[in-house]
PDB file of C-alpha atoms in Angstrom:
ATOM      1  CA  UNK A  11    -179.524 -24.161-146.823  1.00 56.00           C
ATOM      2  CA  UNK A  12    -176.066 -24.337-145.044  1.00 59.00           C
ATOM      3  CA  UNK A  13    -175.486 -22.397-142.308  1.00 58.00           C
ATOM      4  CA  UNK A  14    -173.206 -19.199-142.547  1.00 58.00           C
ATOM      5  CA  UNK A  15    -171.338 -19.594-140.242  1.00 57.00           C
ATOM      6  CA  UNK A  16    -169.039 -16.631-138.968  1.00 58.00           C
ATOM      7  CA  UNK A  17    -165.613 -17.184-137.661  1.00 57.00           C
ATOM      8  CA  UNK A  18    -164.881 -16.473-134.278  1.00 58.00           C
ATOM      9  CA  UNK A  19    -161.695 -17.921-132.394  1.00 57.00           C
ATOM     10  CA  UNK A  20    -162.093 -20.791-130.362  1.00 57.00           C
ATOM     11  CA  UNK A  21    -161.464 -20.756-126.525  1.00 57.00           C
ATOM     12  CA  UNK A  22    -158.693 -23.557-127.700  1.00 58.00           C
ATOM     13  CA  UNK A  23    -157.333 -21.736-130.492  1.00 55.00           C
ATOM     14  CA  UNK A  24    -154.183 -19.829-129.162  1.00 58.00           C
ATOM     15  CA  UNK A  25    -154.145 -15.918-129.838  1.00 60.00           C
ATOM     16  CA  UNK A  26    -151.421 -14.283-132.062  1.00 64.00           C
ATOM     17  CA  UNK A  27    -148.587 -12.662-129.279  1.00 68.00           C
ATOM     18  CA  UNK A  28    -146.780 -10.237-130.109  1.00 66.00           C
ATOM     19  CA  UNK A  29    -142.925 -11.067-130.473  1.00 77.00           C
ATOM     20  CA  UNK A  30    -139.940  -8.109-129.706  1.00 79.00           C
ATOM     21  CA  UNK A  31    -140.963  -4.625-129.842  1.00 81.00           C
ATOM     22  CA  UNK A  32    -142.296  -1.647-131.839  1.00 88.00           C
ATOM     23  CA  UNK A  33    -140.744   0.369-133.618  1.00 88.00           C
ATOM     24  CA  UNK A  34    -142.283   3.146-131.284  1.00 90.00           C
ATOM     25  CA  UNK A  35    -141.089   1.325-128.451  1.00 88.00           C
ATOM     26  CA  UNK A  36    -137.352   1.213-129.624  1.00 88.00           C
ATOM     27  CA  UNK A  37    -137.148   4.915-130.207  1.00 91.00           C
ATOM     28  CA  UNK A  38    -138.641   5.810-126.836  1.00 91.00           C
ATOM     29  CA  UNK A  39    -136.053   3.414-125.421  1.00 91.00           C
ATOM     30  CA  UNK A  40    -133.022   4.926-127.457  1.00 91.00           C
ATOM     31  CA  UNK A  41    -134.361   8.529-126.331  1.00 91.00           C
ATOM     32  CA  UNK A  42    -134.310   7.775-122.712  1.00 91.00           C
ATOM     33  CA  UNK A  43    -130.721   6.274-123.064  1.00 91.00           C
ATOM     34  CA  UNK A  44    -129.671   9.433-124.561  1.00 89.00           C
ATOM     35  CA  UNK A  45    -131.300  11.828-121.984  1.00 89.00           C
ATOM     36  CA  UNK A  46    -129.729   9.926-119.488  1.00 88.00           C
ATOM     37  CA  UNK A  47    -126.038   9.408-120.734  1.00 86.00           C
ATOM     38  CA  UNK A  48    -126.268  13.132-121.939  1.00 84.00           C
ATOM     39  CA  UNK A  49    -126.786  13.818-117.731  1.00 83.00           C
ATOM     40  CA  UNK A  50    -124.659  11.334-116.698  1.00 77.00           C
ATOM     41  CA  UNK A  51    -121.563  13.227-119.232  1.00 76.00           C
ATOM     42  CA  UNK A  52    -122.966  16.650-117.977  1.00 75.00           C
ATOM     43  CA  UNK A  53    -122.577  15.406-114.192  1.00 76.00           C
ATOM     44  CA  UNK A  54    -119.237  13.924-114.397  1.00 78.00           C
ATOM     45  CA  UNK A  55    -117.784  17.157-115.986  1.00 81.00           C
ATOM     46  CA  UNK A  56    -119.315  19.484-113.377  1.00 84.00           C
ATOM     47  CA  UNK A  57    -117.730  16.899-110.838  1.00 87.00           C
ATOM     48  CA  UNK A  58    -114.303  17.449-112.273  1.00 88.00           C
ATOM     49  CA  UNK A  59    -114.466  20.646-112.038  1.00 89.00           C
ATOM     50  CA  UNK A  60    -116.090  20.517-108.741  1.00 91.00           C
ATOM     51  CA  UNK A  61    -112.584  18.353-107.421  1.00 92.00           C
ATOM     52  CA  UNK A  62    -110.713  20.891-109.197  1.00 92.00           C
ATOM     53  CA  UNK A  63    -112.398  23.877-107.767  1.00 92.00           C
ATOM     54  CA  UNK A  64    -111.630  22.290-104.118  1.00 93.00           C
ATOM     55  CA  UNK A  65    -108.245  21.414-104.555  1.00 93.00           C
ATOM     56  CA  UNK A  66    -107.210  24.644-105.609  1.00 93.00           C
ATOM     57  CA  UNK A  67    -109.152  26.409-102.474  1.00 94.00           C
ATOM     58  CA  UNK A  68    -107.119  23.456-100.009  1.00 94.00           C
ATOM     59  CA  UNK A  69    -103.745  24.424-101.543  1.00 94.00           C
ATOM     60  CA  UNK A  70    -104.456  28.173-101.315  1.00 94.00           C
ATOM     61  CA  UNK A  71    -105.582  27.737 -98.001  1.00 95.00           C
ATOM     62  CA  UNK A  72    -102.692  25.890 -96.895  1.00 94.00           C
ATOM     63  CA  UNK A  73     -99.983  28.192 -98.209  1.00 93.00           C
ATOM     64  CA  UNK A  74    -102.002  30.609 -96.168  1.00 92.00           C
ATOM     65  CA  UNK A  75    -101.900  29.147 -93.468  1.00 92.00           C
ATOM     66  CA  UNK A  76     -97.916  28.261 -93.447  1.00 91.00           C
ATOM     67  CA  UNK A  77     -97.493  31.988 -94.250  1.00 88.00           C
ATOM     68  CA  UNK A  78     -99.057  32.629 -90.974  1.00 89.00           C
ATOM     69  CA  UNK A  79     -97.411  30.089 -89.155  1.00 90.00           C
ATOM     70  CA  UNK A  80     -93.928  31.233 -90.499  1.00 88.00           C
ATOM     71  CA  UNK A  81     -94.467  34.371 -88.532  1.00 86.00           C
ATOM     72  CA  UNK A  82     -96.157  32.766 -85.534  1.00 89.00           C
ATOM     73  CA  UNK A  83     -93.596  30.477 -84.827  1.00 89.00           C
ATOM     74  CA  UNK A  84     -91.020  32.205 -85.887  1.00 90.00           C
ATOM     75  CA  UNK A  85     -89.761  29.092 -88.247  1.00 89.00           C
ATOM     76  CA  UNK A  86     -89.459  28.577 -91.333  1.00 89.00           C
ATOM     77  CA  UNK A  87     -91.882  26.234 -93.467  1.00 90.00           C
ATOM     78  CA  UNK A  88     -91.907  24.244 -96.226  1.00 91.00           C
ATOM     79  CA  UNK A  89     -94.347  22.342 -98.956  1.00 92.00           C
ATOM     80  CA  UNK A  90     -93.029  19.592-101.191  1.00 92.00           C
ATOM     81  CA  UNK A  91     -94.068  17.103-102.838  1.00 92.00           C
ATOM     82  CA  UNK A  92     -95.263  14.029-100.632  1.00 89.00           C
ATOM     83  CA  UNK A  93     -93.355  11.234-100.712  1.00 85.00           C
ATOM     84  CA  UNK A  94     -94.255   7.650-101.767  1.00 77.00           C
ATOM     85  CA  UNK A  95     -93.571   6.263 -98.126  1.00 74.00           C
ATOM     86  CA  UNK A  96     -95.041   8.718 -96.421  1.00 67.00           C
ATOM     87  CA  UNK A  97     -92.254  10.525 -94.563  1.00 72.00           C
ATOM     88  CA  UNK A  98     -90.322  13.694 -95.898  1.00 77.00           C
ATOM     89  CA  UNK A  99     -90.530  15.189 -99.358  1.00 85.00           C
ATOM     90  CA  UNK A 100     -90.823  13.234-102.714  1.00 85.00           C
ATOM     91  CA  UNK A 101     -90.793  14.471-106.061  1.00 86.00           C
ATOM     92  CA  UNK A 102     -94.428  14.071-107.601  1.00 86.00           C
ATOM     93  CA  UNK A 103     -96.408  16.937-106.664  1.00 87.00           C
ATOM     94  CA  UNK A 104     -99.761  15.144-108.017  1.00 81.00           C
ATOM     95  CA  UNK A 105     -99.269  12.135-105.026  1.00 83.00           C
ATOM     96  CA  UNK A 106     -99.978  15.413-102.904  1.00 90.00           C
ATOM     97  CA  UNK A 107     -98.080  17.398-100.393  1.00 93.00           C
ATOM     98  CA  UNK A 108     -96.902  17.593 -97.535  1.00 92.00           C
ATOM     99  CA  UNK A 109     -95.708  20.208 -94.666  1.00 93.00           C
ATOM    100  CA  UNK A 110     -92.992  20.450 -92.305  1.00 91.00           C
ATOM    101  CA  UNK A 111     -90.538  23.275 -90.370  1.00 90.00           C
ATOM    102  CA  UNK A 112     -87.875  23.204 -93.068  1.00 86.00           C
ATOM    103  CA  UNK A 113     -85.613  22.248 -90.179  1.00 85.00           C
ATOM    104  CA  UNK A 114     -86.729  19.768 -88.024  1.00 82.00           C
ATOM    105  CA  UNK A 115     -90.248  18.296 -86.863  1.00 87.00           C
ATOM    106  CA  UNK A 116     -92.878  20.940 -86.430  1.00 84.00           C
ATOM    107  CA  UNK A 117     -94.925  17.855 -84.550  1.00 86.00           C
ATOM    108  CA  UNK A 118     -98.871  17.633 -84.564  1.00 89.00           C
ATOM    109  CA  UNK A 119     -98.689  21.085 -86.979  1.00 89.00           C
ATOM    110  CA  UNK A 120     -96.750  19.213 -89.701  1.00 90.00           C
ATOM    111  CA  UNK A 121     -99.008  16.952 -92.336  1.00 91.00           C
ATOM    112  CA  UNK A 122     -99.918  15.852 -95.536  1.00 91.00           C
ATOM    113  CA  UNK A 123    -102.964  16.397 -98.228  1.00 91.00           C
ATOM    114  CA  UNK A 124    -103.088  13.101-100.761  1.00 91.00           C
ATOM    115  CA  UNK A 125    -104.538  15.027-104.111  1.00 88.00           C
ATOM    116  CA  UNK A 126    -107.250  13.306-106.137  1.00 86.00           C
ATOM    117  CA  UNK A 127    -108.091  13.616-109.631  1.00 87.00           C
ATOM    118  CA  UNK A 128    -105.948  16.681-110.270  1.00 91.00           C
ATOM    119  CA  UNK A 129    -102.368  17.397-111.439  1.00 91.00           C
ATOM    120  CA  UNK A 130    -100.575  19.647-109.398  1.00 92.00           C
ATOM    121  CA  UNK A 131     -97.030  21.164-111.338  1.00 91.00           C
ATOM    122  CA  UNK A 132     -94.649  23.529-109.365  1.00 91.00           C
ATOM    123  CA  UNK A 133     -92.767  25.737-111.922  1.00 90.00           C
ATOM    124  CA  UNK A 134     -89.501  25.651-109.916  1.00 88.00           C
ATOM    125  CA  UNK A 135     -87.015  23.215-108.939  1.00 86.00           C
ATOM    126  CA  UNK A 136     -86.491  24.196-105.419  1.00 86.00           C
ATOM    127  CA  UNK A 137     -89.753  23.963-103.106  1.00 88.00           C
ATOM    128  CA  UNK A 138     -91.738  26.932-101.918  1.00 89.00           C
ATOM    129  CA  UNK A 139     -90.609  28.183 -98.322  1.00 87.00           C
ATOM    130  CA  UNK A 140     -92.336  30.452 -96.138  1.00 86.00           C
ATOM    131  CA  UNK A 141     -89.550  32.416 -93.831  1.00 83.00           C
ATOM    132  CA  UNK A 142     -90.617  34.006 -90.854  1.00 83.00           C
ATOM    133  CA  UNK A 143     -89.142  37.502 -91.980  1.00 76.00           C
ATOM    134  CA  UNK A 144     -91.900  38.954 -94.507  1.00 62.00           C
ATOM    135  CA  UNK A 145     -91.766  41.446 -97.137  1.00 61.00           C
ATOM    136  CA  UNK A 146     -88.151  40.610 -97.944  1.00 54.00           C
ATOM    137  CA  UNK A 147     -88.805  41.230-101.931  1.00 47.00           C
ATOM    138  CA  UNK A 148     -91.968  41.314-104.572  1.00 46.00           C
ATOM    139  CA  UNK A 149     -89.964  39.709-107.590  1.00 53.00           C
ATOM    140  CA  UNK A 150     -92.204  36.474-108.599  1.00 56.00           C
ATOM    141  CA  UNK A 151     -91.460  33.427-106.339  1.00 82.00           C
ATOM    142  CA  UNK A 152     -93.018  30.838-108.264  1.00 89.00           C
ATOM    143  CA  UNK A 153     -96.666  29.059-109.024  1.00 91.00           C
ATOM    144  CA  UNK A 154     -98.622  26.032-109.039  1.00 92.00           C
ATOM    145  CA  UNK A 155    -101.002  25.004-111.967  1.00 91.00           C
ATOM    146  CA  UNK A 156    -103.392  22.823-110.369  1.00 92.00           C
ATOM    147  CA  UNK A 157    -105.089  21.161-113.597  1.00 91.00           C
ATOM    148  CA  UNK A 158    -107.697  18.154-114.677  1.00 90.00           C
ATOM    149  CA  UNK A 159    -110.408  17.187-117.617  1.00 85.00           C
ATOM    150  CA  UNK A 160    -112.739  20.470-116.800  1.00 85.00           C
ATOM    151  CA  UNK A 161    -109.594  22.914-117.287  1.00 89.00           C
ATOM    152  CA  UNK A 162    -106.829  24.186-115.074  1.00 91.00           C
ATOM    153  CA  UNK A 163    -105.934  27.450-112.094  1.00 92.00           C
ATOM    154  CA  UNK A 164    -103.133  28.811-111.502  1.00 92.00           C
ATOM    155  CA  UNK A 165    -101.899  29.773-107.360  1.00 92.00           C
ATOM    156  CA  UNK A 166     -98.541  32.133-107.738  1.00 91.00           C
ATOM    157  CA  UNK A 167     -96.516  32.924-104.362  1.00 88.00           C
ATOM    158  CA  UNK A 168     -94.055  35.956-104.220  1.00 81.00           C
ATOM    159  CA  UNK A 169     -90.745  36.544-102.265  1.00 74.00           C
ATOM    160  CA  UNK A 170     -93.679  38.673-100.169  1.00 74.00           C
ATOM    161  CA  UNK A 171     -95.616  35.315 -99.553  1.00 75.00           C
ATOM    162  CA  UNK A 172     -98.450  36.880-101.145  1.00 85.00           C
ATOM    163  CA  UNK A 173    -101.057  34.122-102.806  1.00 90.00           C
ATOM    164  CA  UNK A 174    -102.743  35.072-105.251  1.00 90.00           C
ATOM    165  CA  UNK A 175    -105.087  32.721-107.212  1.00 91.00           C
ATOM    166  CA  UNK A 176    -105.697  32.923-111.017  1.00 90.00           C
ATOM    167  CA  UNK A 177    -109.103  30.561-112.103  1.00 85.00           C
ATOM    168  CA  UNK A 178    -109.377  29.104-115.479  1.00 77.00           C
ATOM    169  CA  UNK A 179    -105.797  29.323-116.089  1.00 67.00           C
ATOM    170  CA  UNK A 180    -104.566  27.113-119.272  1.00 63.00           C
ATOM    171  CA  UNK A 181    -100.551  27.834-119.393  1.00 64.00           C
ATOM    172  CA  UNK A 182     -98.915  25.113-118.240  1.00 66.00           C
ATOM    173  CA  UNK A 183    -101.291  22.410-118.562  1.00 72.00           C
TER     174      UNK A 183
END
């Protein structure tokens, strides 16, 4: 009688491998790429906002602070635009701005802020001054629309020097 034999792989026999992936495997991949470019969108929106959030709080702060310093030292002070160089005004608010008496050097007081990531526009052609005589007027000075990807504010000055900030602003941007 032959001998049944049953088949069983040999130690020489190389075993079946398994070549690219499951199905399973893909779609676990393609959800995890999802989840995290769906974060990585979320994140870089809430930085944008973040920048534009700051920006707006440094400009306010600084026409604050020249308001104060108008009176202080008795001298008028102006903001414009910085200038490519360096030195004195330009006329491209979104390079950043700058400070100075409007006559003269105010010194170690005077300085610039380089903006980042956010368009600054001035509504009016001549820049915003701060005179050491207050309450002259309250007819509407001008503003600044501060604006980026996440959405734009709004910082209006009077004759007064009043500040007054306006958040989620989209009129001029």
């Amino acid at each position: 009688m032959p001998s049944l034999r049953t088949t069983q792989p040999c130690a020489d026999e190389p075993a079946l491998r398994q070549r690219g992936f499951t199905l399973i495997e893909l779609l676990v991949t393609l959800a995890v790429m999802g989840i995290l470019a769906t974060i990585g969108f979320s994140t870089s929106r809430w930085i944008e906002s973040k920048r534009l959030e700051i920006e707006t709080q440094q400009l306010q702060q600084r026409l604050e602070a020249l308001r104060q310093l108008s009176v202080s030292t008795r001298q008028s002070w102006q903001l414009c635009p910085a200038a490519a160089s360096g030195d004195g005004c330009g006329d491209d608010w979104s390079k950043g701005y700058t400070w100075n008496f409007q006559e003269g050097d105010a010194g170690r007081l005077a300085g610039t802020h380089k903006s980042e990531g956010v368009t600054i526009i001035w509504n009016k052609k001549s820049n915003p001054v701060f005179d050491p005589m207050p309450w002259k007027t309250f007819t509407s000075y001008g503003h600044f629309s501060l604006c980026n990807g996440s959405g734009s504010n709004q910082i209006s000055i009077n004759d007064a020097g009043r500040i007054v900030v306006d958040y989620s602003n989209t009129e001029d941007c």
